[in-house]
Amino acid sequence: MRPRIRGGRSTVLAALLSLALAAPITAAQALDSPAGAAAGATAPGGADRTNPDRQPHQYEVTGPATPAARTALAATGVSIDEVHARSVVITADRTQAGTLRQLGYQVRQLPDLPTARPAAPGTRVKDFPAGYTGYHTYAEATKEIDTLVAKYPAILSKQVIGRSHEGRNILALKLSKNVTKDENEPEVLFTAHQHAREHLTVEMALYLLGELTSKYGSDPRVTKILDSREIWIVPDLNPDGGAYDIASGRFRMWRKNRQPNAGTSEVGTDLNRNWAFKWGCCDGSSDDPADETYRGPSAASAPEVQVVSKFVRSRVVGGKQQIKAAIDFHTYSELVLWPQGFTHDPTGPGMTQDEHDTFATLGKKMAATNGYTPEQSSELYITDGSIDDWLWGDQKVFAYTFEMYPSSGHGGFYPKDSVIAKETARNREAVLQLLETADCVYRVIGKEGQYCKGR
Ligand code: 3K0
Ligand code: CA
Ligand code: ZN
């Protein structure tokens, strides 16, 4: 089992210290809460992190310079937010940072994020703070989606595919000509907002909805795509976490969902460690509910993951998965990532050379359009139970993760709303290319004849 950093057990510390030393340098409210669950001090799961030692901050950790060293650090359960040549930026609380220092890591707290003044106690905050009001709350996003569905009923339809832990609707929007019919067309999936604090990704999903509806019939590429593809957009995989992150009037730096954990007041599961493929296999997630990358008590234990897994499986028609390609949007670091995350090997079990070459070729092509850095996910650090590994390993979908703006820097999870238009439109070309390629992704390596004949 993976060692944990909390608990003060010397054997655990010794095990972790050896991992740390193996690294090269290390010497050293609620909105519209449907269940009436007020996010904040009285949130389900109790404690909330009112203890200053348990408030998340960002820290620079100097030393880790290789995927293996970063994986050793990530295995302590902190999230790695930025990767640099010889350092990383992590999210952790003071207790966790102290433990890392004990392990010999060089850890420096970064200034806290630009946040609004906290709301007066008892105030129910319903919107993003000043400078961020251009972001959509869950209620605003729902309203905007409903307006678009009413305006473009021939090409856009909305399904409620299930509910979050707190009971918010999880939506799948379908875009296609003859949208009410299930036509035999290649399908592409876009998902957003697994991680609560990554609000820009919801804006990305809304941008795509607006762009693909409003340009149909006038933009020839968009028109051709909607005429020949079925596009699914799940704009908000973690609505509870998103609401909780803004509900106090101060960004909480929240990552996980808001599902309580048995036997502890620590709340939440990291949805992107909870998917049912190689779940918890490889030191790429945490078994400690207090950690940022807690994988949950069992594979697909999070209702949000169950809902989207079931939806994806429902797209198997006549024994064939109709979804051919996917992008899951995250922030930040400006990366195009592809599987597999659970292993450093570019090929091997679950990934042939041709499959790898297809992923890498298309990944690099897309990255050339938005200026992101293309790489296999495990170049950063090992992850297990990620959506991409599940979509690929279980469903054979060419699934990418985009880490959006910014590339690095202060307040990375919380760029002001003034960047939304530019940073969402920045991915337009990459998204159109993925959609255009989806009928035969292997075309990018010139092997259409071998893999796509007689589909
Ligand atoms: O597949 C991946 O490598 C996912 C990367 C993602 C994660 O889940 O760790 N990075 S994030 O948490 O900073 N958005
Ligand atoms: Ca259609
Ligand atoms: Zn993320």
Tab-separated table of C-alpha atoms and ligand atoms in Angstrom:
chain	number	residue	atom	x	y	z
A	1	MET	CA	0.000	0.000	0.000
A	2	ARG	CA	1.065	3.544	-0.677
A	3	PRO	CA	2.638	5.347	2.236
A	4	ARG	CA	0.762	8.276	3.696
A	5	ILE	CA	2.191	11.430	5.160
A	6	ARG	CA	-0.290	11.959	7.920
A	7	GLY	CA	-0.468	9.893	11.069
A	8	GLY	CA	3.026	10.454	12.384
A	9	ARG	CA	4.027	6.855	12.063
A	10	SER	CA	7.769	6.650	11.870
A	11	THR	CA	7.744	3.668	9.546
A	12	VAL	CA	5.691	5.640	7.103
A	13	LEU	CA	8.006	8.611	7.396
A	14	ALA	CA	11.007	6.386	6.887
A	15	ALA	CA	9.459	4.868	3.795
A	16	LEU	CA	8.667	8.288	2.418
A	17	LEU	CA	12.059	9.649	3.306
A	18	SER	CA	13.634	6.955	1.206
A	19	LEU	CA	11.346	7.939	-1.650
A	20	ALA	CA	12.234	11.580	-1.180
A	21	LEU	CA	15.919	10.836	-1.114
A	22	ALA	CA	15.568	8.837	-4.284
A	23	ALA	CA	14.702	12.137	-5.945
A	24	PRO	CA	17.702	13.820	-7.501
A	25	ILE	CA	18.022	17.023	-5.516
A	26	THR	CA	15.966	16.577	-2.394
A	27	ALA	CA	18.351	16.631	0.487
A	28	ALA	CA	17.455	18.227	2.085
A	29	GLN	CA	-23.132	29.220	-0.168
A	30	ALA	CA	-24.281	28.006	-1.181
A	31	LEU	CA	-25.772	29.057	-4.364
A	32	ASP	CA	-28.723	26.981	-5.227
A	33	SER	CA	-27.824	23.961	-3.228
A	34	PRO	CA	-30.681	21.646	-4.080
A	35	ALA	CA	-30.292	19.340	-1.146
A	36	GLY	CA	-30.338	22.370	1.121
A	37	ALA	CA	-26.727	21.615	1.871
A	38	ALA	CA	-25.285	24.980	2.733
A	39	ALA	CA	-21.699	25.011	1.642
A	40	GLY	CA	-19.597	26.566	4.330
A	41	ALA	CA	-19.064	25.966	7.998
A	42	THR	CA	-22.136	23.805	8.212
A	43	ALA	CA	-21.433	21.789	5.094
A	44	PRO	CA	-22.035	18.069	5.177
A	45	GLY	CA	-18.973	16.321	6.410
A	46	GLY	CA	-18.861	18.752	9.280
A	47	ALA	CA	-15.539	20.195	10.140
A	48	ASP	CA	-14.886	22.259	7.034
A	49	ARG	CA	-11.338	23.468	7.057
A	50	THR	CA	-11.664	26.274	9.573
A	51	ASN	CA	-8.385	25.269	11.203
A	52	PRO	CA	-5.690	27.512	9.649
A	53	ASP	CA	-3.303	24.568	9.498
A	54	ARG	CA	-5.713	22.815	7.178
A	55	GLN	CA	-6.332	25.670	4.716
A	56	PRO	CA	-4.908	24.893	1.300
A	57	HIS	CA	-2.143	27.081	-0.098
A	58	GLN	CA	0.270	26.782	-2.973
A	59	TYR	CA	3.897	25.947	-2.238
A	60	GLU	CA	6.991	25.823	-4.378
A	61	VAL	CA	8.938	22.613	-3.833
A	62	THR	CA	12.491	22.830	-5.100
A	63	GLY	CA	14.206	19.629	-6.131
A	64	PRO	CA	11.970	17.241	-8.056
A	65	ALA	CA	13.246	17.218	-11.628
A	66	THR	CA	12.123	13.907	-13.117
A	67	PRO	CA	8.788	12.119	-13.559
A	68	ALA	CA	9.889	9.597	-10.907
A	69	ALA	CA	10.790	12.314	-8.406
A	70	ARG	CA	7.510	14.132	-9.047
A	71	THR	CA	5.601	10.869	-8.650
A	72	ALA	CA	7.303	10.297	-5.282
A	73	LEU	CA	6.190	13.762	-4.188
A	74	ALA	CA	2.673	13.307	-5.578
A	75	ALA	CA	2.457	9.976	-3.748
A	76	THR	CA	2.294	11.961	-0.499
A	77	GLY	CA	-1.177	13.022	-1.624
A	78	VAL	CA	-0.543	16.657	-2.533
A	79	SER	CA	-1.619	17.882	-5.957
A	80	ILE	CA	1.065	19.028	-8.357
A	81	ASP	CA	-0.109	22.175	-10.106
A	82	GLU	CA	2.968	23.307	-12.042
A	83	VAL	CA	6.016	21.439	-13.261
A	84	HIS	CA	9.307	23.242	-13.860
A	85	ALA	CA	12.768	21.905	-14.686
A	86	ARG	CA	13.881	21.523	-11.080
A	87	SER	CA	10.845	22.462	-9.018
A	88	VAL	CA	7.101	22.121	-8.851
A	89	VAL	CA	4.191	24.094	-7.420
A	90	ILE	CA	1.853	22.058	-5.253
A	91	THR	CA	-1.349	22.584	-3.321
A	92	ALA	CA	-1.147	21.453	0.290
A	93	ASP	CA	-2.037	22.661	3.761
A	94	ARG	CA	0.448	23.777	6.417
A	95	THR	CA	0.391	20.419	8.142
A	96	GLN	CA	1.247	18.641	4.911
A	97	ALA	CA	3.891	21.221	4.039
A	98	GLY	CA	5.494	20.678	7.446
A	99	THR	CA	5.616	16.954	6.853
A	100	LEU	CA	7.243	17.474	3.475
A	101	ARG	CA	9.916	19.629	5.150
A	102	GLN	CA	10.506	16.857	7.678
A	103	LEU	CA	11.029	14.535	4.755
A	104	GLY	CA	13.776	16.785	3.460
A	105	TYR	CA	11.914	18.671	0.786
A	106	GLN	CA	12.658	22.349	0.335
A	107	VAL	CA	9.240	23.967	0.598
A	108	ARG	CA	8.316	27.644	0.269
A	109	GLN	CA	4.786	28.968	0.693
A	110	LEU	CA	3.628	31.165	-2.172
A	111	PRO	CA	1.497	34.253	-1.576
A	112	ASP	CA	-2.179	33.447	-1.298
A	113	LEU	CA	-4.445	33.913	-4.245
A	114	PRO	CA	-6.176	37.111	-5.132
A	115	THR	CA	-9.524	36.590	-3.493
A	116	ALA	CA	-12.445	38.689	-2.525
A	117	ARG	CA	-13.002	39.799	1.031
A	118	PRO	CA	-14.784	37.002	2.853
A	119	ALA	CA	-18.493	37.506	3.117
A	120	ALA	CA	-19.932	38.450	6.480
A	121	PRO	CA	-20.701	35.360	8.530
A	122	GLY	CA	-24.013	33.857	7.541
A	123	THR	CA	-24.081	35.607	4.180
A	124	ARG	CA	-25.008	33.357	1.306
A	125	VAL	CA	-22.685	34.176	-1.526
A	126	LYS	CA	-24.332	33.642	-4.857
A	127	ASP	CA	-21.759	34.821	-7.352
A	128	PHE	CA	-18.078	34.949	-8.106
A	129	PRO	CA	-16.277	37.900	-6.507
A	130	ALA	CA	-15.378	41.175	-8.244
A	131	GLY	CA	-13.030	40.574	-11.151
A	132	TYR	CA	-14.558	37.120	-11.652
A	133	THR	CA	-18.235	37.811	-12.225
A	134	GLY	CA	-17.814	36.886	-15.900
A	135	TYR	CA	-17.481	33.277	-14.738
A	136	HIS	CA	-20.727	31.331	-14.682
A	137	THR	CA	-22.035	29.929	-11.439
A	138	TYR	CA	-23.822	26.610	-11.784
A	139	ALA	CA	-27.179	28.441	-11.852
A	140	GLU	CA	-25.957	30.910	-14.498
A	141	ALA	CA	-24.518	28.141	-16.662
A	142	THR	CA	-27.778	26.196	-16.442
A	143	LYS	CA	-29.710	29.278	-17.517
A	144	GLU	CA	-27.406	29.970	-20.427
A	145	ILE	CA	-27.614	26.368	-21.601
A	146	ASP	CA	-31.403	26.421	-21.437
A	147	THR	CA	-31.457	29.640	-23.482
A	148	LEU	CA	-29.269	28.025	-26.157
A	149	VAL	CA	-31.390	24.858	-26.234
A	150	ALA	CA	-34.515	26.984	-26.729
A	151	LYS	CA	-32.833	28.991	-29.491
A	152	TYR	CA	-31.313	26.065	-31.422
A	153	PRO	CA	-33.668	23.104	-30.899
A	154	ALA	CA	-32.767	21.519	-34.249
A	155	ILE	CA	-29.084	21.112	-33.420
A	156	LEU	CA	-28.814	21.204	-29.619
A	157	SER	CA	-30.497	19.011	-27.040
A	158	LYS	CA	-30.073	18.630	-23.298
A	159	GLN	CA	-30.218	15.470	-21.210
A	160	VAL	CA	-29.935	15.169	-17.468
A	161	ILE	CA	-27.702	12.097	-17.214
A	162	GLY	CA	-27.717	11.947	-13.424
A	163	ARG	CA	-27.091	13.855	-10.245
A	164	SER	CA	-24.132	14.922	-8.158
A	165	HIS	CA	-23.755	13.909	-4.522
A	166	GLU	CA	-25.647	17.011	-3.370
A	167	GLY	CA	-28.297	16.485	-6.026
A	168	ARG	CA	-27.344	18.928	-8.749
A	169	ASN	CA	-28.109	17.853	-12.313
A	170	ILE	CA	-25.239	16.600	-14.420
A	171	LEU	CA	-25.946	17.451	-18.031
A	172	ALA	CA	-24.957	16.089	-21.391
A	173	LEU	CA	-25.582	18.426	-24.303
A	174	LYS	CA	-25.789	16.885	-27.742
A	175	LEU	CA	-24.937	18.900	-30.847
A	176	SER	CA	-25.667	17.542	-34.305
A	177	LYS	CA	-27.868	18.021	-37.304
A	178	ASN	CA	-31.089	16.052	-36.692
A	179	VAL	CA	-30.194	16.169	-33.049
A	180	THR	CA	-33.208	14.182	-31.880
A	181	LYS	CA	-32.162	11.145	-33.944
A	182	ASP	CA	-29.386	8.753	-33.018
A	183	GLU	CA	-27.656	8.709	-36.389
A	184	ASN	CA	-24.729	6.518	-37.294
A	185	GLU	CA	-22.110	9.259	-37.031
A	186	PRO	CA	-18.788	9.395	-35.218
A	187	GLU	CA	-19.220	10.846	-31.741
A	188	VAL	CA	-16.881	13.058	-29.742
A	189	LEU	CA	-17.059	13.841	-26.013
A	190	PHE	CA	-15.968	17.008	-24.218
A	191	THR	CA	-15.971	17.049	-20.425
A	192	ALA	CA	-15.092	19.827	-17.992
A	193	HIS	CA	-14.669	20.702	-14.352
A	194	GLN	CA	-13.678	17.467	-12.634
A	195	HIS	CA	-11.639	19.668	-10.323
A	196	ALA	CA	-13.684	22.248	-8.453
A	197	ARG	CA	-11.227	25.174	-8.582
A	198	GLU	CA	-10.713	24.839	-12.352
A	199	HIS	CA	-13.612	27.161	-13.205
A	200	LEU	CA	-12.187	28.238	-16.564
A	201	THR	CA	-13.072	24.783	-17.912
A	202	VAL	CA	-16.803	25.397	-17.524
A	203	GLU	CA	-16.303	28.542	-19.589
A	204	MET	CA	-14.550	26.384	-22.188
A	205	ALA	CA	-17.584	24.106	-22.416
A	206	LEU	CA	-19.948	27.096	-22.678
A	207	TYR	CA	-17.743	28.646	-25.344
A	208	LEU	CA	-17.963	25.463	-27.427
A	209	LEU	CA	-21.732	25.347	-27.033
A	210	GLY	CA	-22.058	28.963	-28.155
A	211	GLU	CA	-19.606	28.637	-31.011
A	212	LEU	CA	-20.942	25.391	-32.452
A	213	THR	CA	-24.568	26.544	-32.324
A	214	SER	CA	-24.194	30.143	-33.488
A	215	LYS	CA	-21.843	29.325	-36.387
A	216	TYR	CA	-23.894	26.439	-37.776
A	217	GLY	CA	-25.051	27.371	-41.261
A	218	SER	CA	-22.607	30.258	-41.644
A	219	ASP	CA	-19.171	28.788	-40.900
A	220	PRO	CA	-18.524	25.960	-43.409
A	221	ARG	CA	-16.288	23.928	-41.079
A	222	VAL	CA	-18.699	24.084	-38.162
A	223	THR	CA	-21.588	23.265	-40.476
A	224	LYS	CA	-19.835	20.245	-41.947
A	225	ILE	CA	-18.887	18.999	-38.496
A	226	LEU	CA	-22.419	19.229	-37.137
A	227	ASP	CA	-23.730	17.581	-40.305
A	228	SER	CA	-21.468	14.567	-39.876
A	229	ARG	CA	-20.695	14.163	-36.163
A	230	GLU	CA	-22.540	13.833	-32.885
A	231	ILE	CA	-20.920	15.964	-30.226
A	232	TRP	CA	-21.469	15.483	-26.507
A	233	ILE	CA	-20.568	18.156	-23.995
A	234	VAL	CA	-20.681	17.493	-20.248
A	235	PRO	CA	-20.077	21.049	-19.053
A	236	ASP	CA	-19.809	20.408	-15.328
A	237	LEU	CA	-18.731	17.103	-13.824
A	238	ASN	CA	-18.309	18.537	-10.332
A	239	PRO	CA	-21.025	21.124	-9.700
A	240	ASP	CA	-20.971	20.616	-5.916
A	241	GLY	CA	-17.243	21.251	-5.685
A	242	GLY	CA	-17.532	24.306	-7.912
A	243	ALA	CA	-20.303	25.789	-5.783
A	244	TYR	CA	-18.388	25.063	-2.587
A	245	ASP	CA	-15.249	26.685	-3.953
A	246	ILE	CA	-16.937	30.084	-4.285
A	247	ALA	CA	-19.603	29.885	-1.597
A	248	SER	CA	-17.777	31.695	1.209
A	249	GLY	CA	-16.941	34.738	-0.904
A	250	ARG	CA	-13.328	33.633	-0.909
A	251	PHE	CA	-11.920	30.991	-3.207
A	252	ARG	CA	-11.336	27.874	-1.196
A	253	MET	CA	-8.847	26.221	-3.565
A	254	TRP	CA	-11.098	23.161	-3.498
A	255	ARG	CA	-10.306	20.265	-5.843
A	256	LYS	CA	-12.463	17.274	-4.952
A	257	ASN	CA	-16.186	16.586	-4.965
A	258	ARG	CA	-18.247	17.115	-1.795
A	259	GLN	CA	-19.008	13.548	-0.847
A	260	PRO	CA	-18.491	12.796	2.850
A	261	ASN	CA	-16.080	10.024	3.813
A	262	ALA	CA	-16.910	7.372	6.378
A	263	GLY	CA	-15.156	7.682	9.721
A	264	THR	CA	-13.631	11.116	9.163
A	265	SER	CA	-14.706	14.726	8.806
A	266	GLU	CA	-12.519	15.014	5.696
A	267	VAL	CA	-14.757	15.561	2.682
A	268	GLY	CA	-14.390	14.676	-0.950
A	269	THR	CA	-12.918	12.386	-3.567
A	270	ASP	CA	-10.608	13.457	-6.386
A	271	LEU	CA	-12.819	12.559	-9.330
A	272	ASN	CA	-9.808	12.251	-11.626
A	273	ARG	CA	-8.443	9.409	-9.472
A	274	ASN	CA	-11.753	7.568	-9.131
A	275	TRP	CA	-12.377	6.100	-12.616
A	276	ALA	CA	-12.639	2.324	-12.811
A	277	PHE	CA	-9.511	1.469	-14.741
A	278	LYS	CA	-6.330	0.555	-12.862
A	279	TRP	CA	-7.909	2.333	-9.893
A	280	GLY	CA	-5.291	2.878	-7.185
A	281	CYS	CA	-2.852	0.645	-9.035
A	282	CYS	CA	0.355	2.560	-9.201
A	283	ASP	CA	1.126	5.166	-6.536
A	284	GLY	CA	-0.750	7.708	-8.629
A	285	SER	CA	-3.389	8.595	-6.035
A	286	SER	CA	-3.929	8.674	-2.269
A	287	ASP	CA	-5.823	6.392	0.088
A	288	ASP	CA	-6.127	9.195	2.674
A	289	PRO	CA	-9.432	11.129	2.588
A	290	ALA	CA	-7.589	14.237	3.820
A	291	ASP	CA	-5.467	14.382	0.686
A	292	GLU	CA	-6.006	16.365	-2.496
A	293	THR	CA	-5.722	13.240	-4.629
A	294	TYR	CA	-7.873	10.902	-2.509
A	295	ARG	CA	-9.064	8.174	-4.844
A	296	GLY	CA	-12.257	7.293	-2.942
A	297	PRO	CA	-13.052	4.058	-1.079
A	298	SER	CA	-13.599	2.051	-4.259
A	299	ALA	CA	-13.443	2.471	-8.029
A	300	ALA	CA	-16.191	4.770	-9.332
A	301	SER	CA	-17.441	5.412	-5.799
A	302	ALA	CA	-18.197	9.037	-6.667
A	303	PRO	CA	-21.716	9.515	-8.053
A	304	GLU	CA	-20.400	12.002	-10.597
A	305	VAL	CA	-17.980	9.404	-12.004
A	306	GLN	CA	-20.735	6.781	-12.030
A	307	VAL	CA	-23.046	9.097	-13.944
A	308	VAL	CA	-20.549	9.907	-16.680
A	309	SER	CA	-19.227	6.316	-16.883
A	310	LYS	CA	-22.768	5.061	-17.376
A	311	PHE	CA	-23.423	7.700	-19.999
A	312	VAL	CA	-20.265	6.776	-21.929
A	313	ARG	CA	-21.184	3.069	-21.777
A	314	SER	CA	-24.637	3.961	-23.086
A	315	ARG	CA	-22.961	5.110	-26.292
A	316	VAL	CA	-21.986	1.545	-27.133
A	317	VAL	CA	-24.383	0.760	-29.981
A	318	GLY	CA	-24.355	-2.605	-31.754
A	319	GLY	CA	-21.359	-3.600	-29.679
A	320	LYS	CA	-19.337	-0.564	-30.793
A	321	GLN	CA	-18.394	2.479	-28.754
A	322	GLN	CA	-19.635	5.404	-30.843
A	323	ILE	CA	-17.423	7.951	-29.064
A	324	LYS	CA	-14.120	7.983	-30.917
A	325	ALA	CA	-12.284	10.883	-29.342
A	326	ALA	CA	-12.519	13.088	-26.275
A	327	ILE	CA	-11.040	16.035	-24.454
A	328	ASP	CA	-11.316	16.520	-20.691
A	329	PHE	CA	-10.600	20.147	-19.800
A	330	HIS	CA	-8.545	21.092	-16.746
A	331	THR	CA	-6.401	24.000	-15.608
A	332	TYR	CA	-3.605	24.876	-15.572
A	333	SER	CA	-0.160	24.660	-17.263
A	334	GLU	CA	-1.100	24.814	-20.978
A	335	LEU	CA	-0.604	21.158	-21.800
A	336	VAL	CA	-2.039	18.583	-24.190
A	337	LEU	CA	-1.804	15.225	-22.397
A	338	TRP	CA	-2.515	11.703	-23.562
A	339	PRO	CA	-2.612	8.277	-21.876
A	340	GLN	CA	-1.402	6.245	-20.281
A	341	GLY	CA	-1.059	8.011	-16.954
A	342	PHE	CA	-0.513	4.905	-14.823
A	343	THR	CA	2.775	3.997	-16.469
A	344	HIS	CA	5.851	5.796	-17.742
A	345	ASP	CA	5.986	3.444	-20.734
A	346	PRO	CA	4.822	5.076	-23.946
A	347	THR	CA	3.752	1.683	-25.284
A	348	GLY	CA	3.279	-1.711	-23.691
A	349	PRO	CA	0.210	-3.302	-22.161
A	350	GLY	CA	-2.836	-1.439	-23.421
A	351	MET	CA	-1.024	0.721	-25.964
A	352	THR	CA	0.464	-0.440	-29.259
A	353	GLN	CA	3.091	1.543	-31.126
A	354	ASP	CA	0.509	2.644	-33.717
A	355	GLU	CA	-1.910	3.720	-30.996
A	356	HIS	CA	0.798	5.682	-29.244
A	357	ASP	CA	1.908	7.275	-32.504
A	358	THR	CA	-1.689	8.253	-33.250
A	359	PHE	CA	-2.128	9.829	-29.820
A	360	ALA	CA	1.196	11.652	-30.037
A	361	THR	CA	0.775	12.843	-33.631
A	362	LEU	CA	-2.690	14.244	-33.076
A	363	GLY	CA	-1.704	15.618	-29.669
A	364	LYS	CA	1.214	17.496	-31.191
A	365	LYS	CA	-0.946	18.741	-34.071
A	366	MET	CA	-3.493	20.145	-31.658
A	367	ALA	CA	-0.787	21.640	-29.463
A	368	ALA	CA	0.691	23.401	-32.492
A	369	THR	CA	-2.581	25.321	-32.802
A	370	ASN	CA	-2.867	26.555	-29.216
A	371	GLY	CA	0.756	26.790	-28.157
A	372	TYR	CA	0.364	24.217	-25.377
A	373	THR	CA	3.051	21.636	-24.604
A	374	PRO	CA	2.208	18.108	-25.822
A	375	GLU	CA	3.265	15.056	-23.785
A	376	GLN	CA	2.181	11.769	-22.294
A	377	SER	CA	0.386	12.379	-19.001
A	378	SER	CA	2.969	10.438	-16.942
A	379	GLU	CA	5.730	12.791	-18.089
A	380	LEU	CA	4.301	14.994	-15.325
A	381	TYR	CA	3.796	12.326	-12.661
A	382	ILE	CA	1.983	9.020	-12.420
A	383	THR	CA	-1.801	9.178	-12.092
A	384	ASP	CA	-4.127	6.228	-11.641
A	385	GLY	CA	-7.891	6.189	-12.024
A	386	SER	CA	-7.896	9.157	-14.408
A	387	ILE	CA	-10.661	9.704	-16.942
A	388	ASP	CA	-8.276	9.448	-19.881
A	389	ASP	CA	-6.903	6.090	-18.804
A	390	TRP	CA	-10.471	4.823	-18.317
A	391	LEU	CA	-11.738	6.192	-21.623
A	392	TRP	CA	-8.786	4.652	-23.415
A	393	GLY	CA	-8.222	1.485	-21.404
A	394	ASP	CA	-11.866	0.556	-20.946
A	395	GLN	CA	-13.586	2.148	-23.950
A	396	LYS	CA	-10.826	2.628	-26.539
A	397	VAL	CA	-11.599	6.322	-26.942
A	398	PHE	CA	-8.745	8.572	-28.076
A	399	ALA	CA	-8.957	10.681	-24.943
A	400	TYR	CA	-6.891	13.775	-24.221
A	401	THR	CA	-6.593	16.094	-21.255
A	402	PHE	CA	-6.100	19.787	-21.967
A	403	GLU	CA	-4.605	21.811	-19.140
A	404	MET	CA	-5.676	25.354	-19.970
A	405	TYR	CA	-4.303	28.829	-19.195
A	406	PRO	CA	-2.083	29.978	-17.569
A	407	SER	CA	1.221	28.233	-18.243
A	408	SER	CA	2.367	29.080	-14.719
A	409	GLY	CA	2.252	31.829	-12.188
A	410	HIS	CA	0.607	33.396	-9.244
A	411	GLY	CA	-3.032	32.509	-8.834
A	412	GLY	CA	-2.971	29.934	-11.623
A	413	PHE	CA	-6.340	28.415	-10.820
A	414	TYR	CA	-7.987	31.821	-10.640
A	415	PRO	CA	-7.304	33.991	-13.669
A	416	LYS	CA	-9.548	37.050	-13.879
A	417	ASP	CA	-12.623	36.876	-16.082
A	418	SER	CA	-10.963	39.225	-18.598
A	419	VAL	CA	-9.030	36.230	-20.006
A	420	ILE	CA	-12.045	33.977	-20.582
A	421	ALA	CA	-12.803	34.997	-24.176
A	422	LYS	CA	-9.230	34.685	-25.389
A	423	GLU	CA	-8.320	31.536	-23.515
A	424	THR	CA	-11.400	29.600	-24.568
A	425	ALA	CA	-11.237	30.697	-28.229
A	426	ARG	CA	-7.585	29.664	-28.150
A	427	ASN	CA	-8.732	26.028	-28.219
A	428	ARG	CA	-11.163	26.432	-31.109
A	429	GLU	CA	-8.834	25.152	-33.790
A	430	ALA	CA	-7.679	22.148	-31.728
A	431	VAL	CA	-11.269	21.179	-31.006
A	432	LEU	CA	-12.283	21.505	-34.678
A	433	GLN	CA	-9.311	19.365	-35.705
A	434	LEU	CA	-10.237	16.657	-33.228
A	435	LEU	CA	-13.821	16.695	-34.496
A	436	GLU	CA	-12.700	16.530	-38.119
A	437	THR	CA	-10.362	13.625	-37.362
A	438	ALA	CA	-12.877	11.631	-35.334
A	439	ASP	CA	-14.149	9.492	-38.223
A	440	CYS	CA	-10.711	7.837	-38.355
A	441	VAL	CA	-8.191	9.058	-35.840
A	442	TYR	CA	-5.549	6.740	-37.337
A	443	ARG	CA	-5.550	8.934	-40.454
A	444	VAL	CA	-3.062	11.189	-38.675
A	445	ILE	CA	-0.425	8.437	-39.023
A	446	GLY	CA	-1.524	7.514	-42.536
A	447	LYS	CA	-3.017	4.160	-41.478
A	448	GLU	CA	-6.628	4.778	-42.374
A	449	GLY	CA	-6.635	1.774	-44.703
A	450	GLN	CA	-5.346	-0.544	-42.014
A	451	TYR	CA	-7.579	0.533	-39.134
A	452	CYS	CA	-10.661	2.250	-40.505
A	453	LYS	CA	-11.758	0.255	-43.539
A	454	GLY	CA	-15.318	-1.015	-43.466
A	455	ARG	CA	-16.228	0.737	-40.268
B	1	3K0	O1	-4.184	12.840	-16.939
B	1	3K0	C1	-3.537	13.641	-16.233
B	1	3K0	O2	-2.299	13.654	-16.149
B	1	3K0	C2	-4.346	14.592	-15.407
B	1	3K0	C3	-3.589	15.777	-14.886
B	1	3K0	C4	-4.396	16.528	-13.850
B	1	3K0	C5	-4.569	15.644	-12.616
B	1	3K0	O3	-5.662	15.102	-12.451
B	1	3K0	O4	-3.614	15.496	-11.853
B	1	3K0	N1	-3.739	17.765	-13.494
B	1	3K0	S1	-4.536	18.858	-12.539
B	1	3K0	O5	-5.045	18.187	-11.390
B	1	3K0	O6	-3.569	19.907	-12.200
B	1	3K0	N2	-5.690	19.529	-13.373
B	2	CA	CA	-26.750	13.866	-36.576
B	3	ZN	ZN	-7.630	19.285	-12.983
